[in-house]
Short mmCIF file of C-alpha atoms in Angstrom, two decimals:
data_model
loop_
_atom_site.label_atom_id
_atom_site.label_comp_id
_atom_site.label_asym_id
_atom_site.label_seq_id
_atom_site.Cartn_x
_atom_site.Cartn_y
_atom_site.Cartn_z
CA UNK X 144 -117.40 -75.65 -46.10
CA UNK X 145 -120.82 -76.14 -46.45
CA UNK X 146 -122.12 -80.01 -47.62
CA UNK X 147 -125.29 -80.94 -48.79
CA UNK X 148 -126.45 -84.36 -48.56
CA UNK X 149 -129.70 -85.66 -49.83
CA UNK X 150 -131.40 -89.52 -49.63
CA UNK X 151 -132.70 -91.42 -51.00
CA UNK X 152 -130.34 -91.28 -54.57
CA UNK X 153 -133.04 -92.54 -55.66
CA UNK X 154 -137.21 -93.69 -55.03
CA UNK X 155 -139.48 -95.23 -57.09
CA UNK X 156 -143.49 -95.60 -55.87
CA UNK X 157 -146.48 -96.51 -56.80
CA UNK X 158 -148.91 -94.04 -58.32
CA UNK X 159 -151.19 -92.14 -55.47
CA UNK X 160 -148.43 -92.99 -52.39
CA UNK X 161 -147.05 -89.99 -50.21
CA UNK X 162 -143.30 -89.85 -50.14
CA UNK X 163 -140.45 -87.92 -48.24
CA UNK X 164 -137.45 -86.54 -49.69
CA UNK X 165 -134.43 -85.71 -47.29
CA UNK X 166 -131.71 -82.96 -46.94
CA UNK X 167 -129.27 -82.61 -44.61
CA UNK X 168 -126.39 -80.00 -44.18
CA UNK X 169 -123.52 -79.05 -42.36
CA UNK X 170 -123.35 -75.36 -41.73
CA UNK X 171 -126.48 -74.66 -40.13
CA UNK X 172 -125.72 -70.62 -40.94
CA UNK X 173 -128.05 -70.68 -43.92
CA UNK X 174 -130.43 -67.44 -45.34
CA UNK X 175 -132.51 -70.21 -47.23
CA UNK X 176 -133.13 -73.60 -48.02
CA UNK X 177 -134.73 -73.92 -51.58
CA UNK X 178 -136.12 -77.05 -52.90
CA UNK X 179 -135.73 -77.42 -57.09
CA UNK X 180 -137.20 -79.99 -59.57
CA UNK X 181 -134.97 -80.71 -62.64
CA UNK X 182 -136.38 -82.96 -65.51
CA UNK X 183 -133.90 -84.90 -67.67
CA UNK X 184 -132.07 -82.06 -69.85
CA UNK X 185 -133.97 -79.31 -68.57
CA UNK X 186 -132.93 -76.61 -66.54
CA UNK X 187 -134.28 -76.12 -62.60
CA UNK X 188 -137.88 -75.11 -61.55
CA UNK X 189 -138.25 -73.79 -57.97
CA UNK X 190 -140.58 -75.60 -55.76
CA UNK X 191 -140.19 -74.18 -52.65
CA UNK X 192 -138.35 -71.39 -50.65
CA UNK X 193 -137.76 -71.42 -47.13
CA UNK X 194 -136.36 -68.62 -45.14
CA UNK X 195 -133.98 -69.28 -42.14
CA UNK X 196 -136.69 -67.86 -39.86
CA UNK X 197 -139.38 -70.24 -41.42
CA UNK X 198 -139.90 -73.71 -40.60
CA UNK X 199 -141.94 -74.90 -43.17
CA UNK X 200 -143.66 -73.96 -46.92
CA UNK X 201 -146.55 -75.31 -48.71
CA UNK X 202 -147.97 -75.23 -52.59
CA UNK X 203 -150.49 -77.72 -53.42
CA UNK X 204 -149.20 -81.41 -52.90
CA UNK X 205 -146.11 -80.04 -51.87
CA UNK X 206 -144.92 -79.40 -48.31
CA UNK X 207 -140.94 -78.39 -47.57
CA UNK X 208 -139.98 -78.22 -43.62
CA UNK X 209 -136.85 -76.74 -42.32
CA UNK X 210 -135.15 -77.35 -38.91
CA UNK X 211 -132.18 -75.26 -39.16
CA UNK X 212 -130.57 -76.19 -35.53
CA UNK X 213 -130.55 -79.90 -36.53
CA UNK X 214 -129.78 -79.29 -40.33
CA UNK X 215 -132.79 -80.82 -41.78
CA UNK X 216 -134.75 -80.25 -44.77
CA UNK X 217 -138.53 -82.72 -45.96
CA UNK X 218 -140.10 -82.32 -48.71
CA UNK X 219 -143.31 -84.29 -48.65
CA UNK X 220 -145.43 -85.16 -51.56
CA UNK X 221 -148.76 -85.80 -51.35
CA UNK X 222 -150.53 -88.19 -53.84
CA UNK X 223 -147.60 -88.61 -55.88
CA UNK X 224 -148.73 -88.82 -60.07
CA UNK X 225 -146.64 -89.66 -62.82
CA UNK X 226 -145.85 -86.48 -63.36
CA UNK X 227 -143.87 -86.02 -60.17
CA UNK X 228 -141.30 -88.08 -62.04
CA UNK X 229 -138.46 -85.86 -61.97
CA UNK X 230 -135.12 -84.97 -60.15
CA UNK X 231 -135.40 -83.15 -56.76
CA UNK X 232 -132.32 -80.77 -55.37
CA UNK X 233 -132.44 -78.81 -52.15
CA UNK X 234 -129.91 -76.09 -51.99
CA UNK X 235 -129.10 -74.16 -49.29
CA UNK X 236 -127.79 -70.45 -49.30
CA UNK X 237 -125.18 -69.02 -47.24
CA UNK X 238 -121.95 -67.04 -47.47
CA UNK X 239 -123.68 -65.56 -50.91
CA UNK X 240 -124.20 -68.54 -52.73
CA UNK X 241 -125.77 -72.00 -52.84
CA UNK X 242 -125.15 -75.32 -52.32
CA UNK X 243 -126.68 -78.11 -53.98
CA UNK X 244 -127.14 -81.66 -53.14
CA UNK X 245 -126.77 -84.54 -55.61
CA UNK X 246 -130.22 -84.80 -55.69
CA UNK X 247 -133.11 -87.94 -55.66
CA UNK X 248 -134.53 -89.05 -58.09
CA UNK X 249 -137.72 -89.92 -58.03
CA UNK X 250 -139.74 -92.59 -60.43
CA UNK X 251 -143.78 -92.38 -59.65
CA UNK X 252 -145.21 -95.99 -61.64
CA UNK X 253 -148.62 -95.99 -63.04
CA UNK F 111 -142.32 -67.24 -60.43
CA UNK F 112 -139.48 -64.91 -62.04
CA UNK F 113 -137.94 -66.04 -65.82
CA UNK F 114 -134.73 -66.42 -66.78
CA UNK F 115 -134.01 -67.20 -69.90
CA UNK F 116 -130.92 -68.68 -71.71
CA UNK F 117 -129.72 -68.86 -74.92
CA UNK F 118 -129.07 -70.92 -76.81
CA UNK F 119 -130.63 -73.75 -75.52
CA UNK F 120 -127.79 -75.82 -77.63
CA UNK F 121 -124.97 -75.29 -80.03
CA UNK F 122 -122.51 -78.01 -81.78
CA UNK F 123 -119.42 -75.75 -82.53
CA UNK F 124 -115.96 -76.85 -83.89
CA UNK F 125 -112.84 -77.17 -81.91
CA UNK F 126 -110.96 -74.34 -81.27
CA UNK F 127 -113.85 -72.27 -81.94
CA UNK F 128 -115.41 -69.54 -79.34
CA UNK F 129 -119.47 -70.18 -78.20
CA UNK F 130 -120.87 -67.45 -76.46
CA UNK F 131 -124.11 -68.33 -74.21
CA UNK F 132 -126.05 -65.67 -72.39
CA UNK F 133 -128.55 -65.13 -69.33
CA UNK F 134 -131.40 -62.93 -68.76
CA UNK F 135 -133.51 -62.28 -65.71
CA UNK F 136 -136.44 -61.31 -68.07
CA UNK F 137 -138.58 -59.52 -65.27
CA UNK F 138 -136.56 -58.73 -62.46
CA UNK F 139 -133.05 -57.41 -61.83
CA UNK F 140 -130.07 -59.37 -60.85
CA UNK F 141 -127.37 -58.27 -59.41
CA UNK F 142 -125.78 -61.56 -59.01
CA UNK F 143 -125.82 -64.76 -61.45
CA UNK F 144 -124.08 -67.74 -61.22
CA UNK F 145 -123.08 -70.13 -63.72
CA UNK F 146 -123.16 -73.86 -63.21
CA UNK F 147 -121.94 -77.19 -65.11
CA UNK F 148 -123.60 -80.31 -65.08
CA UNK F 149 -121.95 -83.45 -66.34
CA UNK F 150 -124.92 -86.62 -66.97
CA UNK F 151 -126.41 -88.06 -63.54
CA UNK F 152 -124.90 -85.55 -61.89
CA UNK F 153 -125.66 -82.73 -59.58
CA UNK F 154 -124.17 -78.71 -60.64
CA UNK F 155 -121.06 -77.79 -60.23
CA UNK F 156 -120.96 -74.23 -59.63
CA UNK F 157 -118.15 -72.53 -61.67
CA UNK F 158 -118.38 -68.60 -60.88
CA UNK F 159 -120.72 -66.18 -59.27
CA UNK F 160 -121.48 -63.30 -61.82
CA UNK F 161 -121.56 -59.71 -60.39
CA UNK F 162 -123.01 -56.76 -62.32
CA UNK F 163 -120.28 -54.57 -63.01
CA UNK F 164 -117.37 -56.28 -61.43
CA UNK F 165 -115.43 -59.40 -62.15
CA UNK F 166 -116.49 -62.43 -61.74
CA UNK F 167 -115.53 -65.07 -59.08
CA UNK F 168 -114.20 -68.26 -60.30
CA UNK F 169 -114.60 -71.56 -58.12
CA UNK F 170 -111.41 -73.13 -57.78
CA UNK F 171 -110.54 -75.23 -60.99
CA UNK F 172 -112.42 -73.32 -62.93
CA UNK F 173 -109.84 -71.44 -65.38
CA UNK F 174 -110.77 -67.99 -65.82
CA UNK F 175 -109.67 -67.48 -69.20
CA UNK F 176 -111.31 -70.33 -71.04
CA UNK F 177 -114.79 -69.28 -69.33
CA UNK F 178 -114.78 -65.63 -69.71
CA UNK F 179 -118.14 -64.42 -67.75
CA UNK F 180 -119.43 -60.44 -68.56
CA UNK F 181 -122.25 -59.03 -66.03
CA UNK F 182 -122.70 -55.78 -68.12
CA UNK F 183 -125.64 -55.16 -67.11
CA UNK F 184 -128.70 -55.92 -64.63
CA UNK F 185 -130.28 -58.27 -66.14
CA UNK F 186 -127.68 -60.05 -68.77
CA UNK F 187 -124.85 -62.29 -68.19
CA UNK F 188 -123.11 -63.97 -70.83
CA UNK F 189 -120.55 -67.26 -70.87
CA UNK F 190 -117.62 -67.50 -73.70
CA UNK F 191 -116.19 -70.65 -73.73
CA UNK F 192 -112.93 -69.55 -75.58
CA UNK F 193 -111.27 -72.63 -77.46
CA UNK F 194 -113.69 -74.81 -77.19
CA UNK F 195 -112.66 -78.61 -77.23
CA UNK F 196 -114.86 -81.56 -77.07
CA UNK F 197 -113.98 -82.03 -73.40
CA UNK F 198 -115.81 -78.86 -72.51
CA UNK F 199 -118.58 -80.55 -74.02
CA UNK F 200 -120.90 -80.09 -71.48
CA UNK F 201 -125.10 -78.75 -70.07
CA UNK F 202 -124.64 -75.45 -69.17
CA UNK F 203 -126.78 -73.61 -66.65
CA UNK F 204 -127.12 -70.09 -64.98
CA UNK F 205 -129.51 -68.74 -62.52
CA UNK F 206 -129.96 -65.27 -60.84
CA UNK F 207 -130.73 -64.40 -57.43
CA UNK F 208 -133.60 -62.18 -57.09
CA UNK F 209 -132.84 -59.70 -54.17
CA UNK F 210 -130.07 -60.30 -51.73
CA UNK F 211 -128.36 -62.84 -50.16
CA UNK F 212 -132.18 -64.81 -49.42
CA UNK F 213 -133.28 -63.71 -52.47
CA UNK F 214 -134.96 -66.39 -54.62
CA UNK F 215 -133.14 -68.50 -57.45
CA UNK F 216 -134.25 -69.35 -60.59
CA UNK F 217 -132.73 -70.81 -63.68
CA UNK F 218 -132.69 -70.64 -66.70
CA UNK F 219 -132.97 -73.92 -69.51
CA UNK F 220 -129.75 -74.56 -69.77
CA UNK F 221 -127.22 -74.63 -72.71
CA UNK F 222 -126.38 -78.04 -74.26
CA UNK F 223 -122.77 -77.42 -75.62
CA UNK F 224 -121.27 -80.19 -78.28
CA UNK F 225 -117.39 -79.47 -79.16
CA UNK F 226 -116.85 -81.59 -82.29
#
């Protein structure tokens, strides 16, 4: 059964600071690993989508590596703002669905 | 990215009563959909895996009859909660796969459910 871990719970930083977010898992027989942002009460926004054959993805600040053999997932934020403030889930797809990880939540301070 | 949209994005309902949410890939079609619960500070649960024109597949716990799931068509899944009570009070949440098995997922809003 696949397990999905992420840390930190939860990260609060200054405004302007790069931060990484981790994700680990067990199975290592994923198709994709797919970073999500969830703000409170809100449903999921996709940040990032990595293939198995990929190792890493990029959009703007954001940056999402995948090292399937060790069962590793990053996502890196450049420049964090305020606005990052959110809820960040990595899920990982095999066997036809997903698994999701509880999550970190992140808090970027002014 | 693609849309999915849900609906509605909350309902307070009385006990004993039926709510009915649904799920629409807006501009692509989605053979699969899943349906998810989410209780406060916490991550989804996943409670079935929606497939156009077939049953669904329930995750174990998840009683088939009180959360009757219909994938009629490509791109619409719906959600009854039959006999609602206020411990199915709950944020609701489906998403749809676009492609295969490493397709893309996105989500839709979510469904904030109140059982009075």
């Amino acid at each position: 059964k696949q397990e999905v871990t992420q840390i930190p719970a939860a990260l609060s930083v200054p405004e302007g600071e790069n931060l990484v977010l981790n994700c680990s898992f067990t199975d290592s027989a994923i198709y994709n690993l797919q970073w999500f942002r969830q703000d409170p009460g809100k449903g999921l926004t996709s940040l990032l989508l990595i293939q198995s054959s990929q190792r890493e993805q990029t959009s703007g600040r954001l940056n999402a590596s995948l090292d399937k053999s060790s069962g590793r997932s990053t996502l890196y934020i450049a420049a964090s703002q305020p606005g990052d403030s959110a809820t960040y889930l990595c899920a990982v797809a095999n066997a036809g669905k997903s698994t999701f990880g509880d999550g970190t939540t992140l808090t970027v301070k002014p | 990215g693609a849309v999915v949209s849900q609906h509605p994005s909350w309902v307070i309902c009385k006990s004993g009563t039926s709510v009915k949410i649904e799920c629409r890939s807006l501009d692509f079609q989605a053979t699969t959909m899943f349906w998810y619960r989410q209780f406060p500070k916490q991550s989804l649960m996943l409670m079935a895996t929606s497939n156009e024109g077939s049953k669904a597949t329930y995750e174990q716990g998840v009683e088939k009859d009180k959360f009757l799931i219909n994938h009629a068509s490509l791109t619409l899944s719906t959600l009854t909660v039959t006999s609602a009570h206020p411990e199915d009070s709950s944020f609701y949440i489906c998403s749809a796969r676009q492609g295969m098995w490493s397709g893309e997922l996105f989500f839709g809003e979510g469904s904030r459910l109140t059982v009075l």
